[in-house]
mmCIF file of C-alpha atoms and ligand atoms in Angstrom:
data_model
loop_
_atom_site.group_PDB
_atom_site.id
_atom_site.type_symbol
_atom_site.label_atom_id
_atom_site.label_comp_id
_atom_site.label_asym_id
_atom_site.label_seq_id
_atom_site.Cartn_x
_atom_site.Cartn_y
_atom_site.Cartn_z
ATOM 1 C CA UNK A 1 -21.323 5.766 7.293
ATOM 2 C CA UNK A 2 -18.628 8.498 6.904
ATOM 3 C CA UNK A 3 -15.322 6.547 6.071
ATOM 4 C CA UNK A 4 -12.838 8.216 3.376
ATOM 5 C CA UNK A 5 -11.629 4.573 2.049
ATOM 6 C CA UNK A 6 -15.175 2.963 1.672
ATOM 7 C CA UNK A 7 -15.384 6.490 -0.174
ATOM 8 C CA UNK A 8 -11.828 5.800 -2.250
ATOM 9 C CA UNK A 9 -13.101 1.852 -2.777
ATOM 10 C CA UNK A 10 -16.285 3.574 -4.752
ATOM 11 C CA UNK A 11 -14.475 5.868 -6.779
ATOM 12 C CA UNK A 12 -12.234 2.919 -7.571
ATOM 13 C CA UNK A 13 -14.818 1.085 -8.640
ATOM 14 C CA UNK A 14 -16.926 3.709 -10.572
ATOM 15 C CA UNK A 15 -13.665 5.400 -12.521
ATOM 16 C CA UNK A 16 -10.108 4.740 -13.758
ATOM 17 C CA UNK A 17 -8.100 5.832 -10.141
ATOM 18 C CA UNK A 18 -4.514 6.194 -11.100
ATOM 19 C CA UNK A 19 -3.064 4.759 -8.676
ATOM 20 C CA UNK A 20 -4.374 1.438 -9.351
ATOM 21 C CA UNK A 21 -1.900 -0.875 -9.808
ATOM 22 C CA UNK A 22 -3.971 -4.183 -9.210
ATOM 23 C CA UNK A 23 -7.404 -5.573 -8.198
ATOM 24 C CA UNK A 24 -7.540 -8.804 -6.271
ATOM 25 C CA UNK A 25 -10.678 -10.370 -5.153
ATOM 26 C CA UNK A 26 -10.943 -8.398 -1.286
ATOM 27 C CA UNK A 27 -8.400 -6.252 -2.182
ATOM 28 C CA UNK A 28 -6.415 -3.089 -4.175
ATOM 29 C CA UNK A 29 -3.286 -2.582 -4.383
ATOM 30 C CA UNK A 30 -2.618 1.013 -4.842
ATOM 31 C CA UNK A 31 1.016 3.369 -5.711
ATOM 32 C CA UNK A 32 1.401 5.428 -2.760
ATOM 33 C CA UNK A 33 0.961 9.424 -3.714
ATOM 34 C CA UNK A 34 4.129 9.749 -2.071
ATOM 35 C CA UNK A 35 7.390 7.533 -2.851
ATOM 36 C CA UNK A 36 9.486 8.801 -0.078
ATOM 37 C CA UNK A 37 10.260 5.326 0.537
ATOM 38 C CA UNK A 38 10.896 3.955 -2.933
ATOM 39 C CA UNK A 39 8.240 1.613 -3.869
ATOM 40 C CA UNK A 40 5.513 2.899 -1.186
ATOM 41 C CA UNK A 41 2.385 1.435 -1.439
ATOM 42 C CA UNK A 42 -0.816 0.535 0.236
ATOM 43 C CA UNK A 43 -3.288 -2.277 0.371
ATOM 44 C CA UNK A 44 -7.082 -1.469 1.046
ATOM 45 C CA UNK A 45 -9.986 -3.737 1.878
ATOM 46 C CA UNK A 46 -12.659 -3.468 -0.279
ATOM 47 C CA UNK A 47 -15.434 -4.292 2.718
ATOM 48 C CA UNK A 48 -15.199 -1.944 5.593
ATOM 49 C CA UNK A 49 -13.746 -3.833 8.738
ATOM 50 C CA UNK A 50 -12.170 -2.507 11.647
ATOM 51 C CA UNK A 51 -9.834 -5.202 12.854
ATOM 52 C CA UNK A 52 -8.159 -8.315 10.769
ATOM 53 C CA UNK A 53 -9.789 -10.370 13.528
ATOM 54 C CA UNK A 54 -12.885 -9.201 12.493
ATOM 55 C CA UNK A 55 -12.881 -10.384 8.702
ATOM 56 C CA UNK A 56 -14.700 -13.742 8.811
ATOM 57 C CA UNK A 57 -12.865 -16.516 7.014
ATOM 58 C CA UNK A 58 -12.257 -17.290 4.288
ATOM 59 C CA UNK A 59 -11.798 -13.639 3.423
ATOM 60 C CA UNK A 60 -9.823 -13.423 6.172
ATOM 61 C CA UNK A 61 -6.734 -16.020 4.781
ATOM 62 C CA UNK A 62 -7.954 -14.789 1.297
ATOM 63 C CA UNK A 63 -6.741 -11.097 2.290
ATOM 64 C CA UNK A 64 -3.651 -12.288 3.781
ATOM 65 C CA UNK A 65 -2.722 -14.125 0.957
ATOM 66 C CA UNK A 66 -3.803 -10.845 -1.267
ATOM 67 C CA UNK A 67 -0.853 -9.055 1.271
ATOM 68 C CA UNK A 68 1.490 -11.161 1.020
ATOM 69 C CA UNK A 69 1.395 -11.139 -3.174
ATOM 70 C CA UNK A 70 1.495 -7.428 -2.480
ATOM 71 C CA UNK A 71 5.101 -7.877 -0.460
ATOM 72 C CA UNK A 72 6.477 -10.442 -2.934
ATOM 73 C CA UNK A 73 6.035 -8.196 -5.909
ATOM 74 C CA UNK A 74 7.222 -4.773 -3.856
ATOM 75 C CA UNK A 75 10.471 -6.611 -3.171
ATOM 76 C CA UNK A 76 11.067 -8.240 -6.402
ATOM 77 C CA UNK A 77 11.009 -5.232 -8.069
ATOM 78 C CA UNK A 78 12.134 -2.665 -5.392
ATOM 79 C CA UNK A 79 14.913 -5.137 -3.553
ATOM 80 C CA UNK A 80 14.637 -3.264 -0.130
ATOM 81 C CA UNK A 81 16.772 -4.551 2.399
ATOM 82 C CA UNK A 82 13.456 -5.073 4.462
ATOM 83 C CA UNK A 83 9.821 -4.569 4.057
ATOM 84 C CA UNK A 84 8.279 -2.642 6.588
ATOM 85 C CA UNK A 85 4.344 -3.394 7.077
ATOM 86 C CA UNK A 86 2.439 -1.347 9.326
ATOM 87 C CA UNK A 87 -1.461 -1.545 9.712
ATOM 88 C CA UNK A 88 -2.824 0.923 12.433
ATOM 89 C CA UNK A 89 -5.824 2.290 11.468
ATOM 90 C CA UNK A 90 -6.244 4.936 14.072
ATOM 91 C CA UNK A 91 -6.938 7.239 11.471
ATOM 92 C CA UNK A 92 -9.135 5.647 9.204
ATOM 93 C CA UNK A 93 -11.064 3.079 10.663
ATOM 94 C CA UNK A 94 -10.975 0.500 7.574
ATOM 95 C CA UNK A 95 -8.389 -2.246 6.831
ATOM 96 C CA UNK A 96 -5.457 -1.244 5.144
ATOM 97 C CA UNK A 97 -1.800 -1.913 4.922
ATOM 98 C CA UNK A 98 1.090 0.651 4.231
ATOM 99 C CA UNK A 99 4.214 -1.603 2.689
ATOM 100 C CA UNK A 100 7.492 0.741 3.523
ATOM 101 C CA UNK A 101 10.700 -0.946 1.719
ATOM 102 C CA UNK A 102 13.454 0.258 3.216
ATOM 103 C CA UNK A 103 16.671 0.235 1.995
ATOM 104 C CA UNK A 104 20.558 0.367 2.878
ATOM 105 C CA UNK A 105 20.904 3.872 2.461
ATOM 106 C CA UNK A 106 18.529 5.321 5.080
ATOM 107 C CA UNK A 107 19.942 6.805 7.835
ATOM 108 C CA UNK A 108 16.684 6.458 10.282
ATOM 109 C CA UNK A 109 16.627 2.946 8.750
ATOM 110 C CA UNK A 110 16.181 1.770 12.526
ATOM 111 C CA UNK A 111 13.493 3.947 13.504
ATOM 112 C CA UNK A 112 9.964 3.361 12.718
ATOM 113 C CA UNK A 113 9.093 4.903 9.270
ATOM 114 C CA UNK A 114 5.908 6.949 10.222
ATOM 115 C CA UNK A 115 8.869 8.915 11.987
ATOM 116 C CA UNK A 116 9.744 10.602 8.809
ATOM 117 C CA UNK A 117 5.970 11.540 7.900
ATOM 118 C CA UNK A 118 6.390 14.957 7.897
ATOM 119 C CA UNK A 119 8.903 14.642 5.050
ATOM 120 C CA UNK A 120 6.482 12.461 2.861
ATOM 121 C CA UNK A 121 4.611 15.557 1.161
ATOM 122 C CA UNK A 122 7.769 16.437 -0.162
ATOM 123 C CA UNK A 123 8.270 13.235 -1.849
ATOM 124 C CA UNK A 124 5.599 13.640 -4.160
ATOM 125 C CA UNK A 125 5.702 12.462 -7.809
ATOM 126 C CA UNK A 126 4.357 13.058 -11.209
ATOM 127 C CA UNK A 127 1.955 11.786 -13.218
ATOM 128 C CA UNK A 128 4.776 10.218 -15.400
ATOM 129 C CA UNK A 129 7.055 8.674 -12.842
ATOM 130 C CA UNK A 130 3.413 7.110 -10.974
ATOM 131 C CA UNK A 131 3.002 5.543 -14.436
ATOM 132 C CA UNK A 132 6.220 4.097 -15.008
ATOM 133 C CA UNK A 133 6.333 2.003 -11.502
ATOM 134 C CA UNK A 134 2.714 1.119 -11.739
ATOM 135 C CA UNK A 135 3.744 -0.168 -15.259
ATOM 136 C CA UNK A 136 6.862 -1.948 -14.151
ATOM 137 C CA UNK A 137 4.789 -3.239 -11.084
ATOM 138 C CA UNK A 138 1.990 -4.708 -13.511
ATOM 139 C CA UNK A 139 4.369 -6.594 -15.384
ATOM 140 C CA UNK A 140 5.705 -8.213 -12.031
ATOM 141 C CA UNK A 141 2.740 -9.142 -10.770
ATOM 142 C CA UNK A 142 2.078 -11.776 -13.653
HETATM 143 ZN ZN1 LIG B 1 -14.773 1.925 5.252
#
């Protein structure tokens, strides 16, 4: 099977992947590579489903309480003035769940944030500032 996240769950799993912020049982929680949206991140199932209806239980309630850790500690750290999560998949064909915290100050704060995609590249970080959030993250998560 060709899919780039069953790929990204090895290499995970095999090597230190800096993004890493935390492992949960049927789960990673992972620093976006972008932080266009302060606090971007995304969850990714570590088995290779298509559809949430699809995971059999109890992974399934397992996962969604992994997701729902993942929102508590984005917001109790970031304090967006809501949590956008969007799971489509259309792309990749394996679970995952971007977590968009959006705050007061955007001006598209109504619109859909995939809507600003072509901006994300340019919201790259380094090294050090991926670091310091996945640090103060970590500490949260406790
Ligand atoms: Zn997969």
């Amino acid at each position: 099977m060709n899919c780039a996240l069953c790929e990204r769950v090895k290499s995970i799993q095999a090597e230190n992947y800096p993004y890493l912020i935390h492992e949960f049982p049927h789960s990673y929680l992972l620093l976006g590579e972008h932080q266009y949206y302060r606090g971007y991140c995304v969850l990714v199932s570590k088995s290779h489903h298509k559809e949430m209806a699809d995971i059999p239980s109890p992974e399934r309630e397992e996962i969604f309480q992994e997701m729902m850790t993942s929102s508590s500690l984005i917001q109790k750290v970031f304090k967006p003035k809501k949590m956008n999560l969007s799971s489509l998949g259309n792309v990749v064909e394996h679970l995952h769940w971007h977590f968009f915290p959006r705050y007061e100050d955007d001006v598209n704060f109504k619109n859909p944030p995939w809507l600003q995609m072509s901006q994300f590249d340019d919201a790259k970080i380094t090294p050090e500032e991926r670091d310091k959030i996945i640090e103060i993250l970590q500490l949260e998560i406790l």
